[in-house]
XYZ file of C-alpha atoms in Angstrom:
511
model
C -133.387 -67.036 19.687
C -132.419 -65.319 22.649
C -134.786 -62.442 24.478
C -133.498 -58.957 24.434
C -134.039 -58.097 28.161
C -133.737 -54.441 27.094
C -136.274 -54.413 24.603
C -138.816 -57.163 26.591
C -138.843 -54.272 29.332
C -139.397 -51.284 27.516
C -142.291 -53.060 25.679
C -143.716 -54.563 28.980
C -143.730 -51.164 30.555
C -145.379 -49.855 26.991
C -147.977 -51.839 27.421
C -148.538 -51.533 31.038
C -148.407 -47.784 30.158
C -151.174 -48.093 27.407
C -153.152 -50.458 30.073
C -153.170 -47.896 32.814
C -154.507 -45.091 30.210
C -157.384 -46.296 28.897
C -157.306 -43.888 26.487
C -159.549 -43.500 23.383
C -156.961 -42.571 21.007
C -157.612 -39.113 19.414
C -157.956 -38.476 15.472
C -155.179 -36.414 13.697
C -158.187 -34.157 13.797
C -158.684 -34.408 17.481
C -154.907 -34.123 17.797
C -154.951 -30.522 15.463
C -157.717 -29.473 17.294
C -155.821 -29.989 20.878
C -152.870 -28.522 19.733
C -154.491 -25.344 18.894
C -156.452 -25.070 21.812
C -153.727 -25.825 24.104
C -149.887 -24.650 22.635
C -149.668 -20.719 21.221
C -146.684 -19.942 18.678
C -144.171 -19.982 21.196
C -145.108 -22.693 22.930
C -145.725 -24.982 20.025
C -141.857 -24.111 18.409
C -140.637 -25.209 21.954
C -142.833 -27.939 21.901
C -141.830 -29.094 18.697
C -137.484 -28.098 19.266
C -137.981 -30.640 22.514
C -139.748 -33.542 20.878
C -140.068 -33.283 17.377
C -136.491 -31.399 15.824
C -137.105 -32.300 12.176
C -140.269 -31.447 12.232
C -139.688 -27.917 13.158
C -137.088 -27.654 9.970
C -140.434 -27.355 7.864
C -141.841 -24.608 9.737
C -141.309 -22.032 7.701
C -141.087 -18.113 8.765
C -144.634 -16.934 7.711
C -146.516 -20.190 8.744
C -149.589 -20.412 10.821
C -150.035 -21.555 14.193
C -152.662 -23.697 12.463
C -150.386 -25.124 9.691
C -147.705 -25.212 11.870
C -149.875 -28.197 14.218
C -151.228 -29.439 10.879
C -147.417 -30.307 9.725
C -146.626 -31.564 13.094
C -149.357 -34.368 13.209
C -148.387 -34.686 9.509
C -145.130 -35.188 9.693
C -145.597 -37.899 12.923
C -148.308 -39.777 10.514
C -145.640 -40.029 7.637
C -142.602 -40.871 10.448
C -144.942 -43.538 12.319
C -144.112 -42.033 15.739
C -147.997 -41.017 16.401
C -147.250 -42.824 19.806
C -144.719 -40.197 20.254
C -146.735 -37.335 19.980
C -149.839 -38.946 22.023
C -147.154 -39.566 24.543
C -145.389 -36.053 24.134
C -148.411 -34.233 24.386
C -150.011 -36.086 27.842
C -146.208 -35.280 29.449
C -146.684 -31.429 28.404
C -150.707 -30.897 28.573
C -151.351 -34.185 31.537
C -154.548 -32.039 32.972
C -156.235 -30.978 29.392
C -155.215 -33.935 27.825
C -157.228 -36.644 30.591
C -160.168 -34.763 30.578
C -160.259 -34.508 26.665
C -159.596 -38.040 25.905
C -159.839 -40.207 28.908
C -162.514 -43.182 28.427
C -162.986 -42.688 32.424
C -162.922 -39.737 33.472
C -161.574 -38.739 36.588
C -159.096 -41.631 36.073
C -155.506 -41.198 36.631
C -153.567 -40.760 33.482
C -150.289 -42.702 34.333
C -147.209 -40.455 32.186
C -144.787 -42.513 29.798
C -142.273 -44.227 31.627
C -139.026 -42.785 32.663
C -136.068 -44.515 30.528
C -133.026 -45.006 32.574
C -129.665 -44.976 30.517
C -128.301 -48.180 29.987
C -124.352 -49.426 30.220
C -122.572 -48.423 27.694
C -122.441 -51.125 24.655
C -119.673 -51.324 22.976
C -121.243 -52.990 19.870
C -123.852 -49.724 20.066
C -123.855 -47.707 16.908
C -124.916 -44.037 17.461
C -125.213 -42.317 13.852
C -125.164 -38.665 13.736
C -126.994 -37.100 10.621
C -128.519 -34.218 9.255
C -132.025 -34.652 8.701
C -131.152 -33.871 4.682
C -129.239 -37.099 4.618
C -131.234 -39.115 6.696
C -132.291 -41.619 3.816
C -128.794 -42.963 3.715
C -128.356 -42.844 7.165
C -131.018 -45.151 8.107
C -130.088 -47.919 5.173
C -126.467 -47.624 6.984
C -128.499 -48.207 10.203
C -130.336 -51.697 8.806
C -127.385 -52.611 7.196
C -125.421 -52.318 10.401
C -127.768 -53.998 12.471
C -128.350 -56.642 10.319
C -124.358 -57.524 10.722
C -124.842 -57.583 14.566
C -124.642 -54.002 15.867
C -127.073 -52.341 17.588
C -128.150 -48.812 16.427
C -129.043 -45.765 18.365
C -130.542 -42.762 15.317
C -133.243 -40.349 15.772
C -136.111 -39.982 15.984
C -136.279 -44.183 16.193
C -134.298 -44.351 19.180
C -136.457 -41.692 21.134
C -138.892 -43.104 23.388
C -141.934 -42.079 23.804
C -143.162 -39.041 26.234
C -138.709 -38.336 25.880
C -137.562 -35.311 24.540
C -134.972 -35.146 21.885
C -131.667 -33.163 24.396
C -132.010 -36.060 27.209
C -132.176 -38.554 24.339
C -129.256 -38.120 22.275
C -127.113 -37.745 25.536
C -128.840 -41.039 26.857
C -127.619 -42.849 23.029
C -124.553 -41.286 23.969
C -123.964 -42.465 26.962
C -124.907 -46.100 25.994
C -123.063 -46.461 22.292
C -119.416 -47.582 21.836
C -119.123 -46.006 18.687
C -119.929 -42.667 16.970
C -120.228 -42.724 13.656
C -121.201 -39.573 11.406
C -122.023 -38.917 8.324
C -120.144 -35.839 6.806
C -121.978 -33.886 4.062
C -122.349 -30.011 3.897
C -125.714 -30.196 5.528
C -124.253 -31.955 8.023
C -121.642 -29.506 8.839
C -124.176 -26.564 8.873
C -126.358 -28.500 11.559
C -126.474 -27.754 14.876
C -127.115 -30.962 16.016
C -124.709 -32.861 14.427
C -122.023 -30.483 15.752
C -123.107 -30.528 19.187
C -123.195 -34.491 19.114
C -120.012 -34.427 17.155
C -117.654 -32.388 19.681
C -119.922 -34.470 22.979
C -118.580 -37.383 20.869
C -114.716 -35.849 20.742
C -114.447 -35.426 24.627
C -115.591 -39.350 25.262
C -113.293 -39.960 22.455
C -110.406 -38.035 24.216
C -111.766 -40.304 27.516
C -111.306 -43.806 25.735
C -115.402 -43.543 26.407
C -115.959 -44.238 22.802
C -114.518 -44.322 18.976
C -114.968 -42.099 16.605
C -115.960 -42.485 12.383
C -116.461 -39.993 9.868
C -117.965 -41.217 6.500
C -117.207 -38.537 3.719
C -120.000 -38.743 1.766
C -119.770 -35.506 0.267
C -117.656 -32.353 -0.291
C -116.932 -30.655 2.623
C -114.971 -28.710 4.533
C -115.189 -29.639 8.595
C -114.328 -27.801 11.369
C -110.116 -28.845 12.123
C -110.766 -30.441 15.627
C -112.672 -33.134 13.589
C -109.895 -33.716 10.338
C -107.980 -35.196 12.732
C -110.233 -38.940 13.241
C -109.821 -41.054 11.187
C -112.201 -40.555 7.898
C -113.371 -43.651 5.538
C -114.650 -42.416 2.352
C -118.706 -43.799 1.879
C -119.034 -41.738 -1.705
C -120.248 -42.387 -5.175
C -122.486 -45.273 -6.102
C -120.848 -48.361 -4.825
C -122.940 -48.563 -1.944
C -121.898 -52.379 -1.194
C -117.884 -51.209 -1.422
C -118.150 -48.995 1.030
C -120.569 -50.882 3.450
C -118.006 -53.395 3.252
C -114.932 -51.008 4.046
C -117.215 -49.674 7.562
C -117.714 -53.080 8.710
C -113.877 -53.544 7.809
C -113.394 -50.761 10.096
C -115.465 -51.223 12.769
C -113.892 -54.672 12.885
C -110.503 -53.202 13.278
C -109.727 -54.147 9.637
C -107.644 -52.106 7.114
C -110.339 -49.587 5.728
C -109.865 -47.655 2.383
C -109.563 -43.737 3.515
C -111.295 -41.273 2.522
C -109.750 -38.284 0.249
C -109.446 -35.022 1.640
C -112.359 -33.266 3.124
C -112.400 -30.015 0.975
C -114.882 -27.878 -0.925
C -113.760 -27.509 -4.822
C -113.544 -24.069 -6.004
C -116.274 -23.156 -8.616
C -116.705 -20.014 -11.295
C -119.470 -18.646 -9.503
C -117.552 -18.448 -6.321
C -114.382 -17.580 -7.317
C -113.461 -13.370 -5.190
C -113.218 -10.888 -7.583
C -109.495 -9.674 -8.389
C -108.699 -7.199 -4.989
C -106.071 -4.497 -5.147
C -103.200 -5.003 -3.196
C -104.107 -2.864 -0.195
C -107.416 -4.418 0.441
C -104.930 -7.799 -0.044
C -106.922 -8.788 3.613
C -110.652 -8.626 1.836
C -112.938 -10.412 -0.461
C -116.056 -10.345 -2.044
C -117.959 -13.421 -2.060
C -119.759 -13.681 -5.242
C -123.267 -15.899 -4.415
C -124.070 -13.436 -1.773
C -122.593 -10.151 -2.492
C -121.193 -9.914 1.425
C -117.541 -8.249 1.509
C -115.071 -10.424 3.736
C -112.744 -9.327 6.259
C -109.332 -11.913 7.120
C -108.847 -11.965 10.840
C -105.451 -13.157 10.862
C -105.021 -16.869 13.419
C -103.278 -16.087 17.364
C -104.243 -14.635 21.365
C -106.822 -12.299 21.599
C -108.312 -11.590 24.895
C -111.829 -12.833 25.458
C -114.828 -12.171 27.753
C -115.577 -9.495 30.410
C -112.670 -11.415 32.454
C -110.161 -11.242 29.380
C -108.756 -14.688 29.591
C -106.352 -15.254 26.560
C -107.939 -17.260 23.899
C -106.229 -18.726 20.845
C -108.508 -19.166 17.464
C -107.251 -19.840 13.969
C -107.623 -17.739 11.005
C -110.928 -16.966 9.227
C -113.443 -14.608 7.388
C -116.082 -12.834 9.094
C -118.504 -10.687 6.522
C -117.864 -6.970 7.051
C -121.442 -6.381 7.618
C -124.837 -8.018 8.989
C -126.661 -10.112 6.389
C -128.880 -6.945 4.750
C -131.906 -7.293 3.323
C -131.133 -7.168 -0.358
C -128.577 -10.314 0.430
C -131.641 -12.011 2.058
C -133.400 -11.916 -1.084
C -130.877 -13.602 -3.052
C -131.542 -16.377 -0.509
C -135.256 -16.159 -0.896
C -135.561 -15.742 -4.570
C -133.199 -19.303 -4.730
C -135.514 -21.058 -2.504
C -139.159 -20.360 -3.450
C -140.579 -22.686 -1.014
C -139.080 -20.670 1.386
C -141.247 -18.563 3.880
C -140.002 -14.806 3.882
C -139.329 -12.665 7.293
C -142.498 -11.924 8.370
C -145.064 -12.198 12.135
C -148.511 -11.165 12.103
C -148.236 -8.916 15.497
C -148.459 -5.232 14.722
C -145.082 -4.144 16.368
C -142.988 -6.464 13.269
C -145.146 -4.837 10.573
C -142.853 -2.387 9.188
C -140.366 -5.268 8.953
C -142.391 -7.659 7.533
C -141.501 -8.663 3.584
C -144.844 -9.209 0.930
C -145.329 -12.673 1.153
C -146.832 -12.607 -1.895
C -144.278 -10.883 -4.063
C -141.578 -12.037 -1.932
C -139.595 -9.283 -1.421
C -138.506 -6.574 1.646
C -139.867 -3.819 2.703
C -138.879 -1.064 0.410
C -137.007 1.307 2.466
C -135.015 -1.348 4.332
C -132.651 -2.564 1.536
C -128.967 -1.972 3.150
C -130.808 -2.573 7.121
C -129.845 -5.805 8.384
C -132.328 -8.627 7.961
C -134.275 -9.075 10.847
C -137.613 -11.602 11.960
C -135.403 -14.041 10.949
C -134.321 -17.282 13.804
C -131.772 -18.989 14.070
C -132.825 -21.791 11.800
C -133.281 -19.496 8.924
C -129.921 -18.367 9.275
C -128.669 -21.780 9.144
C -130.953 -23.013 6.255
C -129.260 -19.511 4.438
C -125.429 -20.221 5.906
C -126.028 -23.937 4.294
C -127.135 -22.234 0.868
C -124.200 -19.982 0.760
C -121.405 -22.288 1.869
C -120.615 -20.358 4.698
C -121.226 -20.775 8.649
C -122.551 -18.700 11.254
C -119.830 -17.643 13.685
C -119.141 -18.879 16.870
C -119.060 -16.705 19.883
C -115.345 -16.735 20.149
C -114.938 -15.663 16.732
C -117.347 -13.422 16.981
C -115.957 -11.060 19.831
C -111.813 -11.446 18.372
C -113.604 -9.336 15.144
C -115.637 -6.848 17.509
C -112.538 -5.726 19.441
C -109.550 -7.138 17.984
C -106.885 -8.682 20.643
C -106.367 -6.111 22.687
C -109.491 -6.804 24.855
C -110.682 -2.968 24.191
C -114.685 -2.718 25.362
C -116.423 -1.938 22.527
C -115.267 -1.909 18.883
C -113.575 1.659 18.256
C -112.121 1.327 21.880
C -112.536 2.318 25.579
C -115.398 5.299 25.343
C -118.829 4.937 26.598
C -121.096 4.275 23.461
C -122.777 7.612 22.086
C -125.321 8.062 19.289
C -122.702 8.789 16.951
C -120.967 5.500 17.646
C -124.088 2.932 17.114
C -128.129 2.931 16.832
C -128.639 1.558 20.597
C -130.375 3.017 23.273
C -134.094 3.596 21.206
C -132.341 6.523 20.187
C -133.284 5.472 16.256
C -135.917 3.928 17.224
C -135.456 0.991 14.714
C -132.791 -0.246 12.252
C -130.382 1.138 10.149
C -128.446 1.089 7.262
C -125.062 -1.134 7.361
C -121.943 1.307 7.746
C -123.742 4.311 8.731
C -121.373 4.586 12.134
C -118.520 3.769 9.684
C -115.229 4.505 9.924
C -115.566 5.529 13.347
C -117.129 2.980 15.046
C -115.034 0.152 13.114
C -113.565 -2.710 15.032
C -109.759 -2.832 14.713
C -109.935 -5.140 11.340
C -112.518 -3.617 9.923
C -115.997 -4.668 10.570
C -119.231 -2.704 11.256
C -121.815 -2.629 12.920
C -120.709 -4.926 15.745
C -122.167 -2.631 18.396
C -125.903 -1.738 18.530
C -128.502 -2.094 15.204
C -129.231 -6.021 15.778
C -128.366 -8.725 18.272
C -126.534 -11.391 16.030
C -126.839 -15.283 15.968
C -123.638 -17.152 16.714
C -123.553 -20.910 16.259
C -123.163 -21.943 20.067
C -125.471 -23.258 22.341
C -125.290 -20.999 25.539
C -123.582 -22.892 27.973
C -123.574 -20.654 31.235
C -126.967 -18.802 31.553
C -127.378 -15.963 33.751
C -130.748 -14.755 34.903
C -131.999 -13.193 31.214
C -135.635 -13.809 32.433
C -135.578 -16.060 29.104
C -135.427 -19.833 29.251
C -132.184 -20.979 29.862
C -132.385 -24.698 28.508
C -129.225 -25.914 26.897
C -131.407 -25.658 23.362
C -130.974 -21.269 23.522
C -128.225 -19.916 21.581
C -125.939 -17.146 22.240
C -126.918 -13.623 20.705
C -123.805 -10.378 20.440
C -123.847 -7.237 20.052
C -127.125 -5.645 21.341
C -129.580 -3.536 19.499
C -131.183 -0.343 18.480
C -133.471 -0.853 21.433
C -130.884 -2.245 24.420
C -128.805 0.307 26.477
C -124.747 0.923 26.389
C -124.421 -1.944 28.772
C -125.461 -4.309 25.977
C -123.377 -2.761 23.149
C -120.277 -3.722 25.034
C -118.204 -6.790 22.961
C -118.282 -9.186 25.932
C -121.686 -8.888 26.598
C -123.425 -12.330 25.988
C -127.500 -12.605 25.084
C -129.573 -15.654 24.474
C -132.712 -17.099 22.601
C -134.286 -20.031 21.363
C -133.413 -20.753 18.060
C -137.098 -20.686 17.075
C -137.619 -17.056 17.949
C -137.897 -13.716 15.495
C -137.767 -10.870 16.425
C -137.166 -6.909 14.947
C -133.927 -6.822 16.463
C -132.281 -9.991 15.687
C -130.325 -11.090 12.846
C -126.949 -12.417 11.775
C -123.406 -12.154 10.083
C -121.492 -15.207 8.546
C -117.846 -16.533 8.303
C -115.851 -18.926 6.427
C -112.569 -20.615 7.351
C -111.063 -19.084 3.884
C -112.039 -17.421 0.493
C -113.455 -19.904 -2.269
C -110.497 -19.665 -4.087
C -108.269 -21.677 -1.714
């Protein structure tokens, strides 16, 4: 049998690695213990967003900084990857960590190896997957391997000591062919977007192929109907197996049906007068819709012509009361809520689940990005992205704020402190309306959009490419942040009092 040089040198350098240590390797109790002593809140969501991303999708809103590490050495136990963490926790804590748990101290602690990227194998698999559907995703991942290909998935491709960013662009860089696995969880994820559209440029470079199993109902972003789809549904597992290796061979494969989400009674807009022909109410959530219709607008403080599509943006922020719908759906589900005294008249009763009683039509705030995402995926809809996001602030004629030209005033929008906290949706309305409709676009909360943020400026907030890009500004920011070209970032971890989120959809339910 022939020696994988690849593998026999990662492995040698493993083991020179765990040589060089001599390490006495900690207890999950140990490890708990150092994680609390060494990481606070922050740090331990960016610890965990850099090494660990499915493990932070069980942190839930209200956790503790000591349930929070407890899940995290948990959830390496169940996943096997305890090397991982030992590894990912020396890189980030080197000092603390060799005086802890060094068997001589005053030793050198030699860090994991550096992994550089291999050529790129054309017989390399890279499977993109929520972490929902990652059951199926790894038997495609044996079954593929076991018929000759070699597989790059998380987290079993990460390396030790390597953060999760660096390694998906490193399996991307080294796999022939992308293949993902299309399901609405997978749509809603962040991850598999961001690998998906990396995946498209290569594509679009003769860098790599492209696969998309439809393994459920869904309805995918346009750029992406046009690759070439195979369906993987049902229960004949073996069939369709047998129609990707087809494929991958260059074989005629059995397509896959249309990538659509069926209409259903409970989503079905109620019946709309003719002159509000251009709105709909979506029935799960409550939210009324507004159509921007599909052409030019003119985007960004430069006001470069952009063209976008047609789609549904929700008149409104996400309130409170259409949180709870959410929340009362889910009840493992953590509520909005942070123990620091400034978020306490924000916070919801974690016990009775439910918002604070005088906030019902404010916009839902403590919440991060991932909740909104875990709540977009419950819904059926999809957070906007940023483009989207400014054509329904101030329409296509590139005015600066949503009503038009004039310097923002506090009977415009709640910026400026000059609430001094949220308010109810509409309150500015119909003056301070963008030109289709929507409100509250200016001031009350920073909004989530889907993107990463691509071009940081200096925020004073860490720029890595994991932050995502924030609009609108906020009851506390000044008029220079209300302005609809103004771009804000975060990490997707964070909560705050002055962040939350509207949703769109590419059309009503009914079509």
């Amino acid at each position: 049998m022939p020696i994988d040089l690849k593998l026999f040198t990662i492995t040698l350098l493993n083991n020179q690695f765990i040589h060089d240590n001599l390490m006495a390797e900690p207890t999950p109790k140990q490890l708990h213990q150092f994680i609390l002593d060494c990481f606070n809140d922050d740090d331990l969501d960016l610890f965990c967003l850099e090494y660990f991303g499915d493990a932070l999708h069980s942190f839930g809103s209200g956790m503790s900084r000591s349930k929070k590490a407890l899940e995290l050495v948990t959830f390496c136990q169940r996943r096997a990857v305890m090397d991982s963490l030992l590894a990912a926790l020396q890189k980030e804590r080197e000092k603390v960590y060799r005086e802890r748990f060094a068997t001589q101290p005053g030793k050198r602690v030699a860090l994991p190896p550096v992994y550089t990227p291999q050529p790129r194998n054309p017989k390399q698999i890279f499977i993109s997957h929520s972490s929902v559907d990652a059951d199926l995703a790894h038997q495609i991942a044996h079954d593929l391997q076991t018929n000759g290909y070699d597989i790059f998935i998380t987290p079993d491709s990460i390396h030790p000591g390597e953060k999760w960013g660096p390694a998906i662009d490193r399996g991307l860089d080294e796999s022939g062919i992308f293949v993902a696995l299309l399901t609405p969880h997978a749509v809603a994820s962040a991850w598999v977007n961001d690998e998906t559209y990396a995946a498209i440029e290569m594509a679009n470079k003769d860098e790599m192929r492209l696969l998309f199993l439809d393994v459920q109902p869904c309805q995918v972003p346009r750029l992406w109907s046009r690759r070439q789809f195979l369906s993987f549904r049902g229960e004949a597992y073996d069939q369709n197996l047998d129609g990707l290796l087809n494929a991958l061979a260059g074989k005629t494969a059995r397509p896959a049906a249309r990538i659509v989400v069926p209409p259903t009674v409970t989503e079905q807009p109620r019946q709309i007068p003719k002159a509000e022909a251009n709105r709909f109410v979506h029935n799960k959530t409550g939210l009324e819709f507004v159509w921007i219709p599909a052409g030019e607008f003119l985007y960004g403080d430069d006001k470069k012509p952009r063209q976008l599509p047609e789609y549904w943006i929700s008149k409104t922020p996400v309130t409170q009361a259409v949180y709870q719908r959410f929340i009362a759906a889910n009840p493992k589900r953590d509520v909005p809520f942070r123990g620091e005294d400034w978020a306490k008249p924000y916070n919801w009763d974690a016990k009775k689940r439910t918002y604070p009683a005088d906030k019902t039509d404010h916009p839902v705030v403590l919440v991060s990005w991932y909740d909104a995402i875990a709540f977009c995926e419950w819904a059926g809809l999809q957070l906007p992205t940023e483009e989207q996001w400014e054509k329904a602030a101030r329409g296509t004629d590139g005015r600066t704020c949503p009503w038009g030209n004039n310097e923002p005033t506090d009977k415009l929008c709640n910026f400026n402190k000059n609430v001094g906290g949220t308010t109810p949706v509409g309150q500015y309305s119909p003056q301070s309306d963008s030109p289709d409709g929507c409100v509250d676009m200016s001031g009350n909360v920073w909004e989530w959009c889907l993107n990463k943020y691509e071009k940081p400026e200096d925020t004073g907030i860490d720029q890595s490419n994991a932050s995502r890009v924030l609009r609108g500004g906020s009851w506390r920011g000044g008029a220079g942040f209300v302005r609809a070209a103004v771009r804000h970032l975060n990490l997707p971890v964070y909560r705050h009092f002055n962040l939350g989120f509207r949703v769109v959809v590419v059309r009503p339910p009914s079509q």
